[in-house]
Coordinates of C-alpha atoms and ligand atoms in Angstrom, one line a residue:
M1 CA -2.5 14.1 -8.2
S2 CA -1.8 14.6 -11.9
T3 CA 1.6 16.2 -11.5
P4 CA 4.1 15.5 -14.3
D5 CA 5.9 12.2 -14.1
H6 CA 9.5 13.0 -13.2
S7 CA 10.2 9.7 -11.7
P8 CA 13.3 7.8 -12.9
T9 CA 11.0 5.5 -14.9
G10 CA 9.8 8.5 -16.9
G11 CA 7.8 7.2 -19.9
G12 CA 9.8 4.0 -20.0
M13 CA 6.8 1.8 -19.2
S14 CA 3.6 2.5 -21.1
A15 CA 1.7 1.2 -18.1
A16 CA -0.8 4.0 -17.4
A17 CA -3.2 2.9 -20.1
G18 CA -3.3 -0.6 -18.8
L19 CA -3.6 0.2 -15.1
A20 CA -7.3 0.4 -14.9
A21 CA -9.0 0.8 -11.5
T22 CA -12.4 -0.4 -10.6
T23 CA -13.0 1.7 -7.6
A24 CA -16.6 1.9 -6.5
E25 CA -16.3 2.1 -2.7
G26 CA -13.6 3.6 -0.5
C27 CA -12.9 2.7 3.1
T28 CA -14.3 4.1 6.3
I29 CA -12.7 3.6 9.7
T30 CA -14.5 4.8 12.8
D31 CA -12.9 4.8 16.3
L32 CA -10.5 1.9 15.6
H33 CA -8.7 0.5 18.7
K34 CA -6.2 -2.3 18.6
S35 CA -4.2 -3.7 21.5
Y36 CA -1.6 -6.4 21.8
G37 CA -2.0 -7.7 25.4
D38 CA -2.0 -4.6 27.6
V39 CA -0.4 -2.3 25.0
E40 CA -2.9 -0.2 23.1
V41 CA -1.3 0.3 19.6
L42 CA -4.2 2.1 17.9
K43 CA -6.1 4.5 20.2
G44 CA -9.2 5.5 18.3
I45 CA -8.4 6.0 14.6
S46 CA -11.1 7.5 12.4
L47 CA -10.5 7.9 8.7
T48 CA -12.4 8.0 5.4
V49 CA -10.7 7.2 2.2
N50 CA -12.8 8.3 -0.7
P51 CA -13.0 6.3 -4.0
G52 CA -10.1 7.3 -6.2
E53 CA -8.2 9.0 -3.4
V54 CA -4.6 8.4 -2.6
V55 CA -3.8 8.7 1.1
C56 CA -0.2 8.6 2.4
V57 CA 0.5 7.7 6.0
I58 CA 3.7 8.9 7.5
G59 CA 5.0 8.6 11.1
P60 CA 7.8 7.2 13.2
S61 CA 8.5 3.5 13.6
G62 CA 6.2 1.9 16.1
S63 CA 3.4 4.5 15.7
G64 CA 0.9 1.8 14.4
K65 CA 1.0 2.4 10.7
S66 CA 1.3 -1.3 9.8
T67 CA -1.2 -2.3 12.4
L68 CA -3.7 0.2 10.8
L69 CA -3.2 -1.3 7.4
R70 CA -3.4 -4.9 8.7
C71 CA -6.7 -4.1 10.5
I72 CA -8.2 -2.8 7.2
N73 CA -8.0 -6.3 5.6
L74 CA -8.4 -8.2 8.9
L75 CA -4.9 -9.5 9.1
E76 CA -5.3 -8.2 12.6
T77 CA -8.6 -8.2 14.4
P78 CA -9.7 -4.8 15.8
N79 CA -10.7 -4.7 19.5
Q80 CA -13.1 -1.9 18.9
G81 CA -14.5 0.3 16.2
K82 CA -16.0 -0.1 12.8
I83 CA -14.4 -0.6 9.4
T84 CA -16.2 -0.7 6.1
V85 CA -14.1 -1.5 3.0
A86 CA -15.1 -2.0 -0.6
G87 CA -18.7 -2.2 0.4
Y88 CA -18.1 -4.9 3.1
D89 CA -18.6 -4.4 6.8
A90 CA -15.2 -5.7 7.9
T91 CA -16.1 -5.6 11.6
D92 CA -19.2 -7.7 11.2
P93 CA -18.4 -11.1 12.6
D94 CA -20.3 -12.7 9.7
V95 CA -18.3 -10.8 7.0
Q96 CA -17.3 -13.1 4.1
I97 CA -13.6 -12.5 4.8
D98 CA -12.2 -14.1 1.6
D99 CA -14.6 -12.1 -0.6
M100 CA -13.7 -8.9 1.2
R101 CA -9.9 -9.6 1.0
A102 CA -10.2 -10.2 -2.7
Q103 CA -11.2 -6.5 -3.0
V104 CA -8.2 -5.3 -1.0
G105 CA -4.8 -5.7 -2.5
M106 CA -1.8 -5.5 -0.1
V107 CA 1.8 -4.9 -0.9
F108 CA 4.4 -5.5 1.9
Q109 CA 7.9 -4.1 2.4
S110 CA 9.2 -7.7 2.1
F111 CA 7.5 -8.6 -1.3
N112 CA 6.2 -11.9 0.1
L113 CA 6.3 -13.7 -3.3
F114 CA 6.2 -17.5 -3.3
P115 CA 9.8 -18.5 -3.9
H116 CA 9.0 -21.8 -5.7
M117 CA 6.7 -20.1 -8.3
T118 CA 7.5 -18.0 -11.3
A119 CA 6.4 -14.4 -11.6
L120 CA 3.5 -15.6 -13.7
E121 CA 2.5 -18.3 -11.3
N122 CA 2.7 -15.9 -8.4
C123 CA 0.2 -13.6 -10.1
S124 CA -2.1 -16.5 -11.1
I125 CA -2.4 -18.6 -8.0
A126 CA -4.9 -16.4 -6.1
Q127 CA -7.0 -15.8 -9.1
R128 CA -7.4 -19.6 -9.5
R129 CA -7.8 -20.4 -5.8
V130 CA -10.0 -17.4 -4.7
L131 CA -11.7 -16.3 -7.9
G132 CA -12.0 -19.8 -9.4
K133 CA -10.5 -18.8 -12.7
D134 CA -9.1 -21.5 -15.0
K135 CA -5.4 -21.5 -16.0
A136 CA -5.8 -19.8 -19.4
E137 CA -7.9 -17.0 -18.0
S138 CA -5.8 -16.4 -14.9
D139 CA -2.5 -16.5 -16.9
A140 CA -3.9 -14.0 -19.5
T141 CA -4.8 -11.6 -16.7
S142 CA -1.4 -12.1 -15.0
L143 CA 0.5 -11.4 -18.2
Q144 CA -1.5 -8.3 -18.8
N145 CA -0.8 -7.1 -15.3
L146 CA 2.9 -8.0 -15.6
E147 CA 3.0 -6.0 -18.8
N148 CA 1.4 -3.1 -16.9
V149 CA 4.3 -3.0 -14.5
G150 CA 6.8 -3.5 -17.3
L151 CA 7.7 -7.1 -16.6
E152 CA 5.9 -9.4 -19.0
H153 CA 9.3 -10.4 -20.5
L154 CA 10.3 -11.8 -17.1
A155 CA 7.1 -13.8 -16.5
D156 CA 8.9 -17.1 -16.3
R157 CA 11.6 -16.0 -13.8
Y158 CA 11.6 -17.1 -10.2
P159 CA 11.8 -14.5 -7.5
D160 CA 15.5 -15.1 -6.8
Q161 CA 16.2 -14.4 -10.5
L162 CA 14.7 -10.9 -10.1
S163 CA 15.9 -7.7 -8.5
G164 CA 14.1 -6.4 -5.4
G165 CA 12.4 -3.7 -7.4
Q166 CA 11.3 -6.3 -10.0
Q167 CA 10.0 -8.6 -7.2
Q168 CA 8.1 -5.7 -5.8
R169 CA 6.6 -4.9 -9.2
V170 CA 5.5 -8.5 -9.5
A171 CA 3.9 -8.2 -6.0
I172 CA 2.0 -5.2 -7.3
A173 CA 0.9 -7.0 -10.5
R174 CA -0.2 -10.0 -8.4
A175 CA -2.4 -7.7 -6.2
L176 CA -3.8 -5.9 -9.2
A177 CA -4.6 -9.2 -11.0
M178 CA -7.3 -9.7 -8.4
N179 CA -9.0 -6.6 -9.7
P180 CA -9.1 -5.0 -6.2
S181 CA -11.0 -1.8 -5.4
L182 CA -8.5 -0.7 -2.8
M183 CA -4.7 -1.1 -2.6
L184 CA -2.7 -1.0 0.6
F185 CA 1.0 -0.4 0.5
D186 CA 3.1 -0.9 3.6
E187 CA 6.5 0.8 3.0
P188 CA 6.8 -0.9 -0.4
T189 CA 10.2 0.7 -1.2
S190 CA 11.9 0.5 2.2
A191 CA 13.7 -2.8 1.5
L192 CA 14.9 -1.9 -2.0
D193 CA 18.2 -0.9 -3.4
P194 CA 18.1 2.8 -4.2
E195 CA 18.4 2.4 -7.9
T196 CA 15.2 0.3 -8.1
V197 CA 13.0 2.5 -5.9
G198 CA 12.1 4.8 -8.8
D199 CA 10.6 2.0 -10.9
V200 CA 8.3 0.9 -8.1
L201 CA 7.3 4.4 -7.3
G202 CA 6.7 5.0 -11.0
V203 CA 4.2 2.1 -11.1
M204 CA 2.5 3.3 -8.0
R205 CA 2.2 6.8 -9.5
Q206 CA 0.7 5.5 -12.7
L207 CA -1.8 3.4 -10.6
A208 CA -2.8 6.6 -8.7
E209 CA -3.2 8.4 -12.0
A210 CA -5.4 5.6 -13.3
G211 CA -7.8 6.3 -10.3
M212 CA -7.0 3.5 -7.9
T213 CA -7.9 4.1 -4.3
M214 CA -4.7 3.7 -2.3
V215 CA -3.4 3.9 1.2
V216 CA 0.3 4.1 1.2
V217 CA 2.6 4.0 4.3
T218 CA 5.8 5.5 3.1
H219 CA 8.9 7.4 4.1
E220 CA 9.2 8.7 0.5
M221 CA 8.3 12.3 1.1
G222 CA 8.7 13.2 -2.5
F223 CA 6.2 10.6 -3.6
A224 CA 3.8 11.7 -0.8
R225 CA 4.1 15.4 -1.8
D226 CA 3.6 14.7 -5.5
V227 CA 1.0 11.9 -5.5
A228 CA -1.0 12.0 -2.3
D229 CA -4.4 13.7 -2.2
R230 CA -4.0 13.7 1.6
V231 CA -1.2 13.0 4.0
L232 CA -1.8 11.6 7.5
F233 CA 0.8 11.9 10.3
M234 CA 0.5 9.1 12.9
D235 CA 2.3 9.0 16.2
G236 CA 1.7 6.9 19.3
G237 CA -1.4 5.2 17.8
V238 CA -3.3 8.4 17.0
L239 CA -3.7 10.5 13.9
V240 CA -2.0 13.7 14.9
E241 CA -2.4 15.7 11.8
E242 CA -3.9 15.3 8.3
G243 CA -4.5 17.4 5.2
P244 CA -3.1 18.1 1.8
A245 CA 0.6 17.2 1.4
K246 CA 1.5 20.8 0.9
D247 CA 0.2 21.6 4.4
V248 CA 1.2 18.5 6.3
I249 CA 4.7 18.1 4.8
G250 CA 5.2 21.7 3.7
N251 CA 3.8 23.5 6.7
P252 CA 3.1 21.1 9.6
Q253 CA 1.1 22.5 12.5
H254 CA 1.9 20.1 15.3
E255 CA 5.2 20.0 17.0
R256 CA 5.3 16.2 16.7
T257 CA 4.9 16.4 12.9
Q258 CA 7.5 19.1 12.7
S259 CA 10.1 17.1 14.6
F260 CA 9.4 13.9 12.7
L261 CA 9.7 15.7 9.4
A262 CA 12.9 17.4 10.5
R263 CA 14.4 14.0 11.2
V264 CA 13.2 12.4 7.9
L265 CA 14.1 15.3 5.7
H266 CA 17.4 16.1 7.4
P267 CA 18.5 12.7 8.7
D268 CA 22.1 13.8 9.0
G269 CA 21.1 16.5 11.4
T270 CA 21.7 19.3 9.0
P271 CA 19.8 22.3 10.4
E272 CA 16.9 23.5 8.4
G273 CA 17.5 26.5 6.1
Ligands
ADP301 N1 1.9 -8.9 16.7 C1 2.3 -8.0 17.6 N2 2.3 -8.4 18.9 C2 2.7 -7.4 19.8 N3 3.0 -6.2 19.5 C3 3.0 -5.8 18.3 C4 2.6 -6.7 17.2 N4 2.6 -6.0 16.0 C5 3.0 -4.8 16.4 N5 3.2 -4.6 17.7 C6 3.7 -3.4 18.4 O1 2.7 -2.4 18.0 C7 3.4 -1.1 17.9 C8 3.0 -0.6 16.5 O2 3.6 -1.4 15.5 P1 3.4 -1.2 14.0 O3 2.0 -1.1 13.6 O4 4.2 -2.2 13.3 O5 4.1 0.3 13.8 P2 4.7 1.0 12.5 O6 4.3 0.2 11.3 O7 4.2 2.4 12.6 O8 6.2 0.9 12.7 C9 4.8 -1.4 18.1 O9 5.2 -1.0 19.4 C10 5.0 -2.9 17.9 O10 6.0 -3.4 18.6
MG302 MG1 5.3 -0.7 9.8

């Protein structure tokens, strides 16, 4: 996990010191099933994410990766199984959903910033609405988190005045401003221009080094290899293979993992060495 930082951001942002994590509980998923109509998309997923652990989820499009993340914070309702997250029993019908969600930060491929709010306001709104903070306190926390992602100087910009990578860093700051104990990332760099990908991965790497518990769906194999404590390969709604990155990416055991990695690592069809 603490490999040297050779991301393009290098030491450009002194974020590591500020990116503090408050991880007390991880996340446990037992026999999770999710269907849309007759189509079963998650077919019995069991997974434990320990406090402070970084788990990267890889797998082909349509394999259920986003659905898995969305079930963890109840953006989707599981059909069967049990999920505990940040000390909450997410599958208890009486769970305090807003309290639970406040503990789970989520970053989407498409940023999902409010377009009519500045970066600062985007970071502050949920602190005020969900945590009941006043403006001064929420703005101070937001500025600190924007600083941690290297963007405090752009706090007054609107999303359309920011690059994709900057918007994604605002989205990360917004999630962190809620002081979550678990962060979920769903292909956070897939929609970015290549030159801004490194900045976002750099922030995520620093967050991992600060001890945040993270589940990251990504096609960035370099990031997975360097940062993940564990890599999961999903296909067809099941976990096919999991283990340390050096095993799953470097020496995959299952044919399905092997053929997926061959496609991702050699997308132009170049035969492997
Ligand atoms: N809201 C939905 N309604 C119906 N089918 C869905 C819905 N969301 C996802 N699916 C289907 O579930 C499968 C898994 O989707 P998803 O979790 O987005 O996969 P991934 O993130 O791995 O690409 C896909 O076949 C997708 O079409
Ligand atoms: Mg997806």
